[in-house]
PDB file of N, CA and C in Angstrom:
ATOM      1  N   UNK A   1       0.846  -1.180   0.000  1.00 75.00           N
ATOM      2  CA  UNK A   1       0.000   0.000   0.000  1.00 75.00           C
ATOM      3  C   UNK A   1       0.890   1.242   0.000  1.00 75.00           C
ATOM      4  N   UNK A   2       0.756   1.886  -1.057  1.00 86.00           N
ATOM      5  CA  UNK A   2       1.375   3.626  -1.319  1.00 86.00           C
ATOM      6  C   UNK A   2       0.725   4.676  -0.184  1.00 86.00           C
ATOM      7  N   UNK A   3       2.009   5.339   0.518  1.00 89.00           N
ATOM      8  CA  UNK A   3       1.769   6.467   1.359  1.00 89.00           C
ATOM      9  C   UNK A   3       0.692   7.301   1.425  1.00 89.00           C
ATOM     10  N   UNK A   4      -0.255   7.755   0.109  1.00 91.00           N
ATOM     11  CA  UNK A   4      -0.733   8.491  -0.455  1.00 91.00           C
ATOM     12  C   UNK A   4      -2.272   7.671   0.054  1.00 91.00           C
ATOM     13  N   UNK A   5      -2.038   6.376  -0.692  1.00 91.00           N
ATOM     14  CA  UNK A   5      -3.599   5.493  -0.672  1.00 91.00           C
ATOM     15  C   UNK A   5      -3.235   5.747   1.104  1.00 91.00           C
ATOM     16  N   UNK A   6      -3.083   4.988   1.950  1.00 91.00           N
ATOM     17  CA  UNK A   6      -2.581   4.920   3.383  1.00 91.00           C
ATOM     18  C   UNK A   6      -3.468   6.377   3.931  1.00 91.00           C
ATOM     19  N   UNK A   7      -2.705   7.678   3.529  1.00 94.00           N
ATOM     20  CA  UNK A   7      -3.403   8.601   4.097  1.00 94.00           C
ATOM     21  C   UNK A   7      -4.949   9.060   3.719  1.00 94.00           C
ATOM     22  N   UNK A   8      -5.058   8.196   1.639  1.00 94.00           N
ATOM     23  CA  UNK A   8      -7.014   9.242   1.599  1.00 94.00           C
ATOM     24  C   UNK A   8      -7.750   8.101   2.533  1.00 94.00           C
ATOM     25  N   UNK A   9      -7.061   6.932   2.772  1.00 94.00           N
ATOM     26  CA  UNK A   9      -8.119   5.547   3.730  1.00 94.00           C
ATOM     27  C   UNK A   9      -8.148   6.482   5.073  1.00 94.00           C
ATOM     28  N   UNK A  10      -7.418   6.615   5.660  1.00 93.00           N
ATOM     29  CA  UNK A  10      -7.480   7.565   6.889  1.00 93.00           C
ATOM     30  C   UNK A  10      -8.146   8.587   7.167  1.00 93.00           C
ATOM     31  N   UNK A  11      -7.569   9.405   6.062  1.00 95.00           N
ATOM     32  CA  UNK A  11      -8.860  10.718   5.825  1.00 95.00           C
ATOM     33  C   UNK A  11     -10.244  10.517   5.909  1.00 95.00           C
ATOM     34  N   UNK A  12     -10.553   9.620   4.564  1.00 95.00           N
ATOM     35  CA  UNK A  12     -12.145   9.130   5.187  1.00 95.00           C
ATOM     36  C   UNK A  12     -12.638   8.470   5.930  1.00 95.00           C
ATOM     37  N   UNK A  13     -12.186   7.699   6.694  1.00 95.00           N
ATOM     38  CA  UNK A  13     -12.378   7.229   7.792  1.00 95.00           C
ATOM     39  C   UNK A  13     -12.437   8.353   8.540  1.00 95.00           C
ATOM     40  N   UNK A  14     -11.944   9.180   9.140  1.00 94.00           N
ATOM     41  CA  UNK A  14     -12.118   9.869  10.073  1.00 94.00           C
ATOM     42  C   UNK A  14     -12.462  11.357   9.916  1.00 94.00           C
ATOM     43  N   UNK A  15     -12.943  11.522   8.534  1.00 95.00           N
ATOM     44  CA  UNK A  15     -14.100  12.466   7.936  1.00 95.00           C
ATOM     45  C   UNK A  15     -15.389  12.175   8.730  1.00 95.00           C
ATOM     46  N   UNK A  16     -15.473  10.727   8.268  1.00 96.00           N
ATOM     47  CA  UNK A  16     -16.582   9.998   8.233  1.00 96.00           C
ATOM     48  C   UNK A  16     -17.108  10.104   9.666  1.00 96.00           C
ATOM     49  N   UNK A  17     -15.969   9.222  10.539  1.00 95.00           N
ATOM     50  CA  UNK A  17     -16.655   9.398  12.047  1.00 95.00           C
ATOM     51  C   UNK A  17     -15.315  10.002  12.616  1.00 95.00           C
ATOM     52  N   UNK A  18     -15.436  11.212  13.069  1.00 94.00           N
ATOM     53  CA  UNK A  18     -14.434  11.890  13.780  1.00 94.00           C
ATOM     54  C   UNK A  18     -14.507  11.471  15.216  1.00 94.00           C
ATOM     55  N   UNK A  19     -13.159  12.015  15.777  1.00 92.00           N
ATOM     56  CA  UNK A  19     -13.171  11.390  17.265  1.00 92.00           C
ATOM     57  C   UNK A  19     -13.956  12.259  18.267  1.00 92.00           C
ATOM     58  N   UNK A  20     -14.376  11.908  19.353  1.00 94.00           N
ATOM     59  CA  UNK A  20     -15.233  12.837  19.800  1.00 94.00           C
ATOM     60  C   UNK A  20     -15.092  13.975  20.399  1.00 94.00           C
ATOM     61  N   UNK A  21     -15.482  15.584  20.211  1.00 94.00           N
ATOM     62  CA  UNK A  21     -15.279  16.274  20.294  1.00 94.00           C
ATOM     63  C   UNK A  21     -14.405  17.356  19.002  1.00 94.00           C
ATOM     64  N   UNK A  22     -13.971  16.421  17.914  1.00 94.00           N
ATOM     65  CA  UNK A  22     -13.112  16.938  17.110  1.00 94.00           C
ATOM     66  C   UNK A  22     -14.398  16.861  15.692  1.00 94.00           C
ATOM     67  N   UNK A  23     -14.516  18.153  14.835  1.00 95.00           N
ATOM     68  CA  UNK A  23     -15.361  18.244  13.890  1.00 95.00           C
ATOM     69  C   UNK A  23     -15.198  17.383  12.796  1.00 95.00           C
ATOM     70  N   UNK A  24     -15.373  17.455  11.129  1.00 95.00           N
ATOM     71  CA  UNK A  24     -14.757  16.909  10.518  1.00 95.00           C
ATOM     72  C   UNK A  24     -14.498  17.773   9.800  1.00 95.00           C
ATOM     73  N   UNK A  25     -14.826  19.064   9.779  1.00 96.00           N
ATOM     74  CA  UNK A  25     -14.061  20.363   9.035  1.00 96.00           C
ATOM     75  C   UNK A  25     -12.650  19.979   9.762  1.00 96.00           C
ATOM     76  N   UNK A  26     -12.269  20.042  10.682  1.00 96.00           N
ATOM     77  CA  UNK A  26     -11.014  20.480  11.251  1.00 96.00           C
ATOM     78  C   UNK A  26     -10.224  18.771  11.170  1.00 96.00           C
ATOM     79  N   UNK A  27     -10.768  17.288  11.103  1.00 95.00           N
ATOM     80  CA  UNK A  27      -9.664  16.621  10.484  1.00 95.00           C
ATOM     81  C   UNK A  27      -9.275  16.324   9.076  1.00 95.00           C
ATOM     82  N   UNK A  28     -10.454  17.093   8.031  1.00 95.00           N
ATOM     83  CA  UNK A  28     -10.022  17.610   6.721  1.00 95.00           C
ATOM     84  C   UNK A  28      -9.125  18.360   6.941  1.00 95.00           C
ATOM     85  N   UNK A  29      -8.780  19.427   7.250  1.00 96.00           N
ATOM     86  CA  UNK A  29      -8.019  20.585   7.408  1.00 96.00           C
ATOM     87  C   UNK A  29      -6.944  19.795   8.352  1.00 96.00           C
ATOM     88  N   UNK A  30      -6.644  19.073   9.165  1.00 95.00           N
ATOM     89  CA  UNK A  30      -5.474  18.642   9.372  1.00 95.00           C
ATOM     90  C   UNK A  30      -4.765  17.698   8.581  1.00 95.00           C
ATOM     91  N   UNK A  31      -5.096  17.033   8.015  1.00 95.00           N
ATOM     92  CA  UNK A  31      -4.453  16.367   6.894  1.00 95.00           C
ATOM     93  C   UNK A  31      -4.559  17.430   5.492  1.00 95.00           C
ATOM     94  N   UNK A  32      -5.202  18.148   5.205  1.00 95.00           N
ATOM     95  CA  UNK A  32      -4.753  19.146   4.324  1.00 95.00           C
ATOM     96  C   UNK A  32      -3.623  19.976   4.429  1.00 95.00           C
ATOM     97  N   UNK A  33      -3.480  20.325   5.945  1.00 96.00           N
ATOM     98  CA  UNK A  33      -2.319  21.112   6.442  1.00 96.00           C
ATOM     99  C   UNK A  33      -0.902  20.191   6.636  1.00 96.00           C
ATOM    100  N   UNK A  34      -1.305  19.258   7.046  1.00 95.00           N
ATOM    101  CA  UNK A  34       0.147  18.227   7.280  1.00 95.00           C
ATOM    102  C   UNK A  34       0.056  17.133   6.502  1.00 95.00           C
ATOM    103  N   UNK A  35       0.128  17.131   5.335  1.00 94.00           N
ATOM    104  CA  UNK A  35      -0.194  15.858   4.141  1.00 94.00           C
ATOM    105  C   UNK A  35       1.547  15.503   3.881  1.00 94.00           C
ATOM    106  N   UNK A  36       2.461  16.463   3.701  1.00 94.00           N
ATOM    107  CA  UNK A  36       3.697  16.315   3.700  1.00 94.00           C
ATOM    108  C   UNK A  36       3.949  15.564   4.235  1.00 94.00           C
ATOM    109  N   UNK A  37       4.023  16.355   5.855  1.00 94.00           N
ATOM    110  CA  UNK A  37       5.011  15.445   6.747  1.00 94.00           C
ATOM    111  C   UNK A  37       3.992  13.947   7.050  1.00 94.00           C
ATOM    112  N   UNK A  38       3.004  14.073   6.841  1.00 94.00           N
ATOM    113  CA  UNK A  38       2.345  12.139   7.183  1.00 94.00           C
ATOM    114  C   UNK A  38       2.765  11.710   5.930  1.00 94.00           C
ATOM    115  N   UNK A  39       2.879  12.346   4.919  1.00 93.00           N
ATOM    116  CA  UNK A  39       3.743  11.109   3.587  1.00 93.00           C
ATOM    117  C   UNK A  39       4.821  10.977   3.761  1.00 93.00           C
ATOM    118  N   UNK A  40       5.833  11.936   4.373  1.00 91.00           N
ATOM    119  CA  UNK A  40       7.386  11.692   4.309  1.00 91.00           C
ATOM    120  C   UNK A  40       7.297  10.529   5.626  1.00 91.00           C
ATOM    121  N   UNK A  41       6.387  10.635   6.474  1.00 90.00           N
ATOM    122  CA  UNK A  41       6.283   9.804   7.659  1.00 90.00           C
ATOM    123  C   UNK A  41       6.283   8.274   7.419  1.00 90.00           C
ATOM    124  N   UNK A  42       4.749   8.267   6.537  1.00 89.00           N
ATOM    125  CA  UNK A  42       4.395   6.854   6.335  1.00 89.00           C
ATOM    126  C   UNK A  42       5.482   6.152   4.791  1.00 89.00           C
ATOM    127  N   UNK A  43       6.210   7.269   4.399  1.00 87.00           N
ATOM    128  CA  UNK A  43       6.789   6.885   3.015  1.00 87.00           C
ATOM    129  C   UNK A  43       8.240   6.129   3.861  1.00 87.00           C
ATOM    130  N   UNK A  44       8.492   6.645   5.240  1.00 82.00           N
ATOM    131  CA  UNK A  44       9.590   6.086   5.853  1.00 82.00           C
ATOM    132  C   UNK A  44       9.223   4.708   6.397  1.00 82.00           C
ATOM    133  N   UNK A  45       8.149   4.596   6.982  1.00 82.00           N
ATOM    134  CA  UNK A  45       7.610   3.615   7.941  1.00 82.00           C
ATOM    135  C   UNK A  45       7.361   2.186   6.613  1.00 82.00           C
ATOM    136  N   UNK A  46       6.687   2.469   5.563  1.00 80.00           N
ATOM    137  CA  UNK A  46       6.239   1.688   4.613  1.00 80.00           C
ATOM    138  C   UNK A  46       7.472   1.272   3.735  1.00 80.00           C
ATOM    139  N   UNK A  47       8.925   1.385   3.910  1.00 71.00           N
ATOM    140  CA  UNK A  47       9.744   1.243   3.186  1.00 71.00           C
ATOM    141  C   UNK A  47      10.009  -0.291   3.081  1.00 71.00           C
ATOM    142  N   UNK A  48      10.585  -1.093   2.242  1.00 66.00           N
ATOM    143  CA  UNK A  48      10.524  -2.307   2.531  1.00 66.00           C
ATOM    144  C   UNK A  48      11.730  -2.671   3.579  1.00 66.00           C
ATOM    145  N   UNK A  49      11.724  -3.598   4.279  1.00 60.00           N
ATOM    146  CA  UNK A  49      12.848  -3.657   5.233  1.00 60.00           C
ATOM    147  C   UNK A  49      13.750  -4.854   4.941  1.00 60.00           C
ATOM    148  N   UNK A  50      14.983  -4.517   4.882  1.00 56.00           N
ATOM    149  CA  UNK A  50      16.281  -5.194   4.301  1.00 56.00           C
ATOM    150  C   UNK A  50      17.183  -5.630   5.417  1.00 56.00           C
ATOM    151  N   UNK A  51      17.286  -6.977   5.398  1.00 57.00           N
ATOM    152  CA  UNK A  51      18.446  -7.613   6.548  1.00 57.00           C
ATOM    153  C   UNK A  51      20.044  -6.710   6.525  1.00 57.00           C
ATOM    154  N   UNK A  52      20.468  -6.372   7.832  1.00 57.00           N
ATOM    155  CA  UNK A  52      21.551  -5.548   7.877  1.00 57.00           C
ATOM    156  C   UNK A  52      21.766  -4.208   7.549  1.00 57.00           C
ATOM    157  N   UNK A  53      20.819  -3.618   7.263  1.00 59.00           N
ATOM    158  CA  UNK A  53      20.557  -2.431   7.092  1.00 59.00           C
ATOM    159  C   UNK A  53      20.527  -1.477   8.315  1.00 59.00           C
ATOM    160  N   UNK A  54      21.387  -0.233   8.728  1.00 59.00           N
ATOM    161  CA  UNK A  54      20.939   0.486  10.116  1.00 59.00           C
ATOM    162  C   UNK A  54      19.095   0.870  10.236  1.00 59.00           C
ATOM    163  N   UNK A  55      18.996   0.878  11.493  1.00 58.00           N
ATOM    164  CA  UNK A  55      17.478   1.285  11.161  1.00 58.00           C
ATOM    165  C   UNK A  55      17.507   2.755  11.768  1.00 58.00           C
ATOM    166  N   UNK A  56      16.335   3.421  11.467  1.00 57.00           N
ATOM    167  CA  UNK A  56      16.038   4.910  11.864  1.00 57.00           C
ATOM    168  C   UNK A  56      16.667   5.250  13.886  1.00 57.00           C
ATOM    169  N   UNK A  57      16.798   3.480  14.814  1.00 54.00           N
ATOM    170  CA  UNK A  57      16.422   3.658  15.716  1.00 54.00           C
ATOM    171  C   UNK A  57      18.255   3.542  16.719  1.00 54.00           C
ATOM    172  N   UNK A  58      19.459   3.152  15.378  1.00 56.00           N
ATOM    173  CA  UNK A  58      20.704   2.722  15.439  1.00 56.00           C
ATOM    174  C   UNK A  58      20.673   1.538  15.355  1.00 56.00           C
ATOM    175  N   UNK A  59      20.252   0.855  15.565  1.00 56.00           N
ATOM    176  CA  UNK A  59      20.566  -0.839  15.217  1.00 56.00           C
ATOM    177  C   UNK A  59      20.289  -1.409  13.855  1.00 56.00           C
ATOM    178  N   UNK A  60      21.094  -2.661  13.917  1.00 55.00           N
ATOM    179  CA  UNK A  60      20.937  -3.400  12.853  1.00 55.00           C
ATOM    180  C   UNK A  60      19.602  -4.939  12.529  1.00 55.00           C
ATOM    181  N   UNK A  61      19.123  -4.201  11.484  1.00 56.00           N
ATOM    182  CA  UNK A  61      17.730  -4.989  11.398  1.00 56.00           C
ATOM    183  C   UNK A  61      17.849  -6.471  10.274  1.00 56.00           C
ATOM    184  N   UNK A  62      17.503  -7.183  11.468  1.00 55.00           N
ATOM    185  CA  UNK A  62      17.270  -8.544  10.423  1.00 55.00           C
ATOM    186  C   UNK A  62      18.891  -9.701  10.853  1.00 55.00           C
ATOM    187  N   UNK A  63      19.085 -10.489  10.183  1.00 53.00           N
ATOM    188  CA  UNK A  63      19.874 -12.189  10.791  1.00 53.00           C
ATOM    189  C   UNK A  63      21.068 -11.689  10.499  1.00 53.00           C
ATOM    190  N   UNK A  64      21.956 -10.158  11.096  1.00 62.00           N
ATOM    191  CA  UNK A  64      23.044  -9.839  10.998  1.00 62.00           C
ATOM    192  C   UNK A  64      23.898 -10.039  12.346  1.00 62.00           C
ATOM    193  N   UNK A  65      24.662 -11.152  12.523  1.00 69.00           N
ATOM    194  CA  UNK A  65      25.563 -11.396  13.784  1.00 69.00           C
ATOM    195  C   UNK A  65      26.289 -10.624  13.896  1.00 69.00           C
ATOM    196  N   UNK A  66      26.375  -9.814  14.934  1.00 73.00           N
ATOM    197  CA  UNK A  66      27.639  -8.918  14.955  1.00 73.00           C
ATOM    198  C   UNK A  66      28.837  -9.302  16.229  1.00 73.00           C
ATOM    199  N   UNK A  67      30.219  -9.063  15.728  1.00 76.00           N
ATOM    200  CA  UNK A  67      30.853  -9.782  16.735  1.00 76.00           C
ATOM    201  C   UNK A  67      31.462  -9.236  18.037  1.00 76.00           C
ATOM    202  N   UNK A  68      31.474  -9.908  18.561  1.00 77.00           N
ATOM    203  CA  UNK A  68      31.767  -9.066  20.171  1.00 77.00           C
ATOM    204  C   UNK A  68      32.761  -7.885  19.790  1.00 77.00           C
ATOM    205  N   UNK A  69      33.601  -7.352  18.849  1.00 80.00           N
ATOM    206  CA  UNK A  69      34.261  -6.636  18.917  1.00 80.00           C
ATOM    207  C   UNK A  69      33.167  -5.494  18.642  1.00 80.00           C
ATOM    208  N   UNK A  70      32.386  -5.642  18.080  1.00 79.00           N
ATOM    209  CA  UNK A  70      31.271  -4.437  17.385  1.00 79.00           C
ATOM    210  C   UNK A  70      30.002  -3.575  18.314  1.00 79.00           C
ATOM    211  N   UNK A  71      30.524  -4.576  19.690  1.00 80.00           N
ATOM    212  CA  UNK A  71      29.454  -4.395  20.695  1.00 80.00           C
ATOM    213  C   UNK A  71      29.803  -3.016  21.651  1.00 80.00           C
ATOM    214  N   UNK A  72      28.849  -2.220  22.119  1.00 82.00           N
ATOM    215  CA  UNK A  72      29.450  -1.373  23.007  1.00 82.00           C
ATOM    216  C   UNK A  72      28.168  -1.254  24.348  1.00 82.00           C
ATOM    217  N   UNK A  73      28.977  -1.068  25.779  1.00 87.00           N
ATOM    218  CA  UNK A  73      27.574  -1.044  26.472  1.00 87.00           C
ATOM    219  C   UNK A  73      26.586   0.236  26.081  1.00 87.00           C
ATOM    220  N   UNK A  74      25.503  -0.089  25.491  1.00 85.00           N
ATOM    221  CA  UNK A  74      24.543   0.929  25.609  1.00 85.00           C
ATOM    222  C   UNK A  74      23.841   1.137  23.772  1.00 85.00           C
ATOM    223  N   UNK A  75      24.626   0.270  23.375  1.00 82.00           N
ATOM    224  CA  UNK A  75      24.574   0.259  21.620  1.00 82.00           C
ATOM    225  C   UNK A  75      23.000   0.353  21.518  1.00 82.00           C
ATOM    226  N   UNK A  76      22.243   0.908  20.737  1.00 79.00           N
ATOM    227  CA  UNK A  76      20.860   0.244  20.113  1.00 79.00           C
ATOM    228  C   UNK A  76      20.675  -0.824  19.217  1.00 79.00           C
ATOM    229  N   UNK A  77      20.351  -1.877  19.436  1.00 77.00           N
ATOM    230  CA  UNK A  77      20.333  -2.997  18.571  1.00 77.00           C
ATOM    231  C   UNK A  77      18.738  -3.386  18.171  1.00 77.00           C
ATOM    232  N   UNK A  78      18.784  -4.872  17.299  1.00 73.00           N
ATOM    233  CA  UNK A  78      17.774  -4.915  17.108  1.00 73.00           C
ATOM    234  C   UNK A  78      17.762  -6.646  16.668  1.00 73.00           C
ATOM    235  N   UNK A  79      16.744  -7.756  17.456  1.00 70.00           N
ATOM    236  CA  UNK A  79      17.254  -8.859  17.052  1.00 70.00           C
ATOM    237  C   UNK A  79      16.262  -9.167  16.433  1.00 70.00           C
ATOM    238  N   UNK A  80      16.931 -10.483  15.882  1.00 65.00           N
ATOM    239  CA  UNK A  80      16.424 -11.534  14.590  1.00 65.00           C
ATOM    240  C   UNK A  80      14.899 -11.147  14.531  1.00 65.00           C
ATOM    241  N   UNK A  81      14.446 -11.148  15.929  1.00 66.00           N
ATOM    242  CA  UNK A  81      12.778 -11.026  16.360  1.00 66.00           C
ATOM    243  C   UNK A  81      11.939  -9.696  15.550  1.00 66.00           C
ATOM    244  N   UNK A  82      13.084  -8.793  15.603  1.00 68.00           N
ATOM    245  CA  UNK A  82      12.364  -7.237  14.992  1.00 68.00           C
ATOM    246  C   UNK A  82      12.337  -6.676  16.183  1.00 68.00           C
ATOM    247  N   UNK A  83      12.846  -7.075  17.673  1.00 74.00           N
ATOM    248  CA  UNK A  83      12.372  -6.599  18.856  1.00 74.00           C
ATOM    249  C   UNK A  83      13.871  -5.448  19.039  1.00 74.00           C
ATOM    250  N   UNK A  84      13.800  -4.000  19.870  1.00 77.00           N
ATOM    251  CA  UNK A  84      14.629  -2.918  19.437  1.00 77.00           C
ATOM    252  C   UNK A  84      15.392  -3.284  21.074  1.00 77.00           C
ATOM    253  N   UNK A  85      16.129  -2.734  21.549  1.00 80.00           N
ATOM    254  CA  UNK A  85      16.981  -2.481  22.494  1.00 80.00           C
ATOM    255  C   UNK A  85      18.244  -2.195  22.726  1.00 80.00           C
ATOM    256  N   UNK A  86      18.542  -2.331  23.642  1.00 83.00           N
ATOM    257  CA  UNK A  86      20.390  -1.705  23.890  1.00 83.00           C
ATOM    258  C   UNK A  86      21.220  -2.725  24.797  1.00 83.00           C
ATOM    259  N   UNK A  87      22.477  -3.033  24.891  1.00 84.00           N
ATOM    260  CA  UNK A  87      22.899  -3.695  25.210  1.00 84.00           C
ATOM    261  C   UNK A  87      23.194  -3.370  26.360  1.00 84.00           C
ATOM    262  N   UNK A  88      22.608  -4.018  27.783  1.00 87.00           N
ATOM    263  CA  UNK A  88      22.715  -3.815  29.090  1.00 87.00           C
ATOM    264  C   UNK A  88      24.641  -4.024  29.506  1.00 87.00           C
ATOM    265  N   UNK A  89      24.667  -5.213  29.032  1.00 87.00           N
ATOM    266  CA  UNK A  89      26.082  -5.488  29.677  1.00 87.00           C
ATOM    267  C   UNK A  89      27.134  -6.734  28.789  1.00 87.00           C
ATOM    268  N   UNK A  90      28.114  -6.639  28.470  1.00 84.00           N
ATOM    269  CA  UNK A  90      28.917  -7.766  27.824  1.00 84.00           C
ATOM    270  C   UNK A  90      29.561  -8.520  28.624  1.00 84.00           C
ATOM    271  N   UNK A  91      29.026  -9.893  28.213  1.00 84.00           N
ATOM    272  CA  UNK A  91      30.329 -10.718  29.363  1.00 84.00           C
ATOM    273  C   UNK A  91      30.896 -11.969  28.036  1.00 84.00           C
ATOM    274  N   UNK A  92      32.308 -12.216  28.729  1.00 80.00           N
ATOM    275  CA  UNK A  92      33.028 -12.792  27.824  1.00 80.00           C
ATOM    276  C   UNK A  92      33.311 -14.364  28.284  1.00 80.00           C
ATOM    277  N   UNK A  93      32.632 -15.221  27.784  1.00 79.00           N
ATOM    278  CA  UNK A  93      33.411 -16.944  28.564  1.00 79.00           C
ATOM    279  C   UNK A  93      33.806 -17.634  27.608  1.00 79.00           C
ATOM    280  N   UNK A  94      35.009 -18.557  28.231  1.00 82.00           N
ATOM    281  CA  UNK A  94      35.722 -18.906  27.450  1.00 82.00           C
ATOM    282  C   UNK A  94      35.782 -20.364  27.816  1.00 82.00           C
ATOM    283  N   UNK A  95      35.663 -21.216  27.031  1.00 81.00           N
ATOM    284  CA  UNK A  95      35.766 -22.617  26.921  1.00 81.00           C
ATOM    285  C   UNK A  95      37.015 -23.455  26.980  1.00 81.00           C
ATOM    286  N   UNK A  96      37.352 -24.681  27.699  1.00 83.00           N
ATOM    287  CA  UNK A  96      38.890 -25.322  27.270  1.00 83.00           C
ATOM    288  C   UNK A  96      38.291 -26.517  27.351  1.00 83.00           C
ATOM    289  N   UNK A  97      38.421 -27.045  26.156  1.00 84.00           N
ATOM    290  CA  UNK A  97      38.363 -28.659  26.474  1.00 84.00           C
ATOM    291  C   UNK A  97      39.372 -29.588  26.620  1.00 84.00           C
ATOM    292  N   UNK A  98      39.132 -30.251  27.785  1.00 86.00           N
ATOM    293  CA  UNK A  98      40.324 -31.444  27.972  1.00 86.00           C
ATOM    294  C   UNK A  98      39.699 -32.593  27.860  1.00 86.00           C
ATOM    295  N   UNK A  99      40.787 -33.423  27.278  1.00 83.00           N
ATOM    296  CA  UNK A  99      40.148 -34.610  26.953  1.00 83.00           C
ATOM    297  C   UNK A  99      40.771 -35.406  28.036  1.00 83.00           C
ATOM    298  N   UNK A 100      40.853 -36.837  28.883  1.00 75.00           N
ATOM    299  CA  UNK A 100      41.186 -37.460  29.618  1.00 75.00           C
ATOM    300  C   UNK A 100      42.215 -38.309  28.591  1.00 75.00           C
TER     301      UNK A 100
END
């Protein structure tokens, strides 16, 4: 769905039944007045989304491993899930195998 279709579905919808207390002269006239910035908005939001790519939020979106050297406490990340956050804390363990 194009930015454009996205906002006239919205518009009439809420021509139609405005929220309460708000006219529908005045949510014509707000999407007449801010049609720009809700297309540059939804033209960002609707973009298709690409593995490894930075996202708007600093992290990296989609099945990109990054290696402990790339990590910093407090980074914005973003895992496999699509779920956003920052890295609380790094800890490092290290394995030895002995055989008998």
């Amino acid at each position: 769905m194009t930015p454009d279709a996205v906002l006239a579905h919205l518009r009439a919808k809420l021509v139609a039944t405005p929220p309460p207390g708000v006219s529908a002269a005045y949510v014509a006239s707000f999407f007449d007045r801010n049609a720009a910035a809700l297309r540059a908005l939804l033209t960002q939001q609707l973009t298709p989304r690409v593995e490894g790519v930075p996202t708007a939020w600093g992290g990296l979106r989609g099945a990109v491993e990054l290696a402990r050297e790339q990590l910093v406490v407090g980074q914005r990340v973003v895992t496999e899930e699509g779920e956003h956050g920052a890295v609380a804390r790094l800890e490092q363990v290290t394995m030895q195998l002995i055989e008998p």
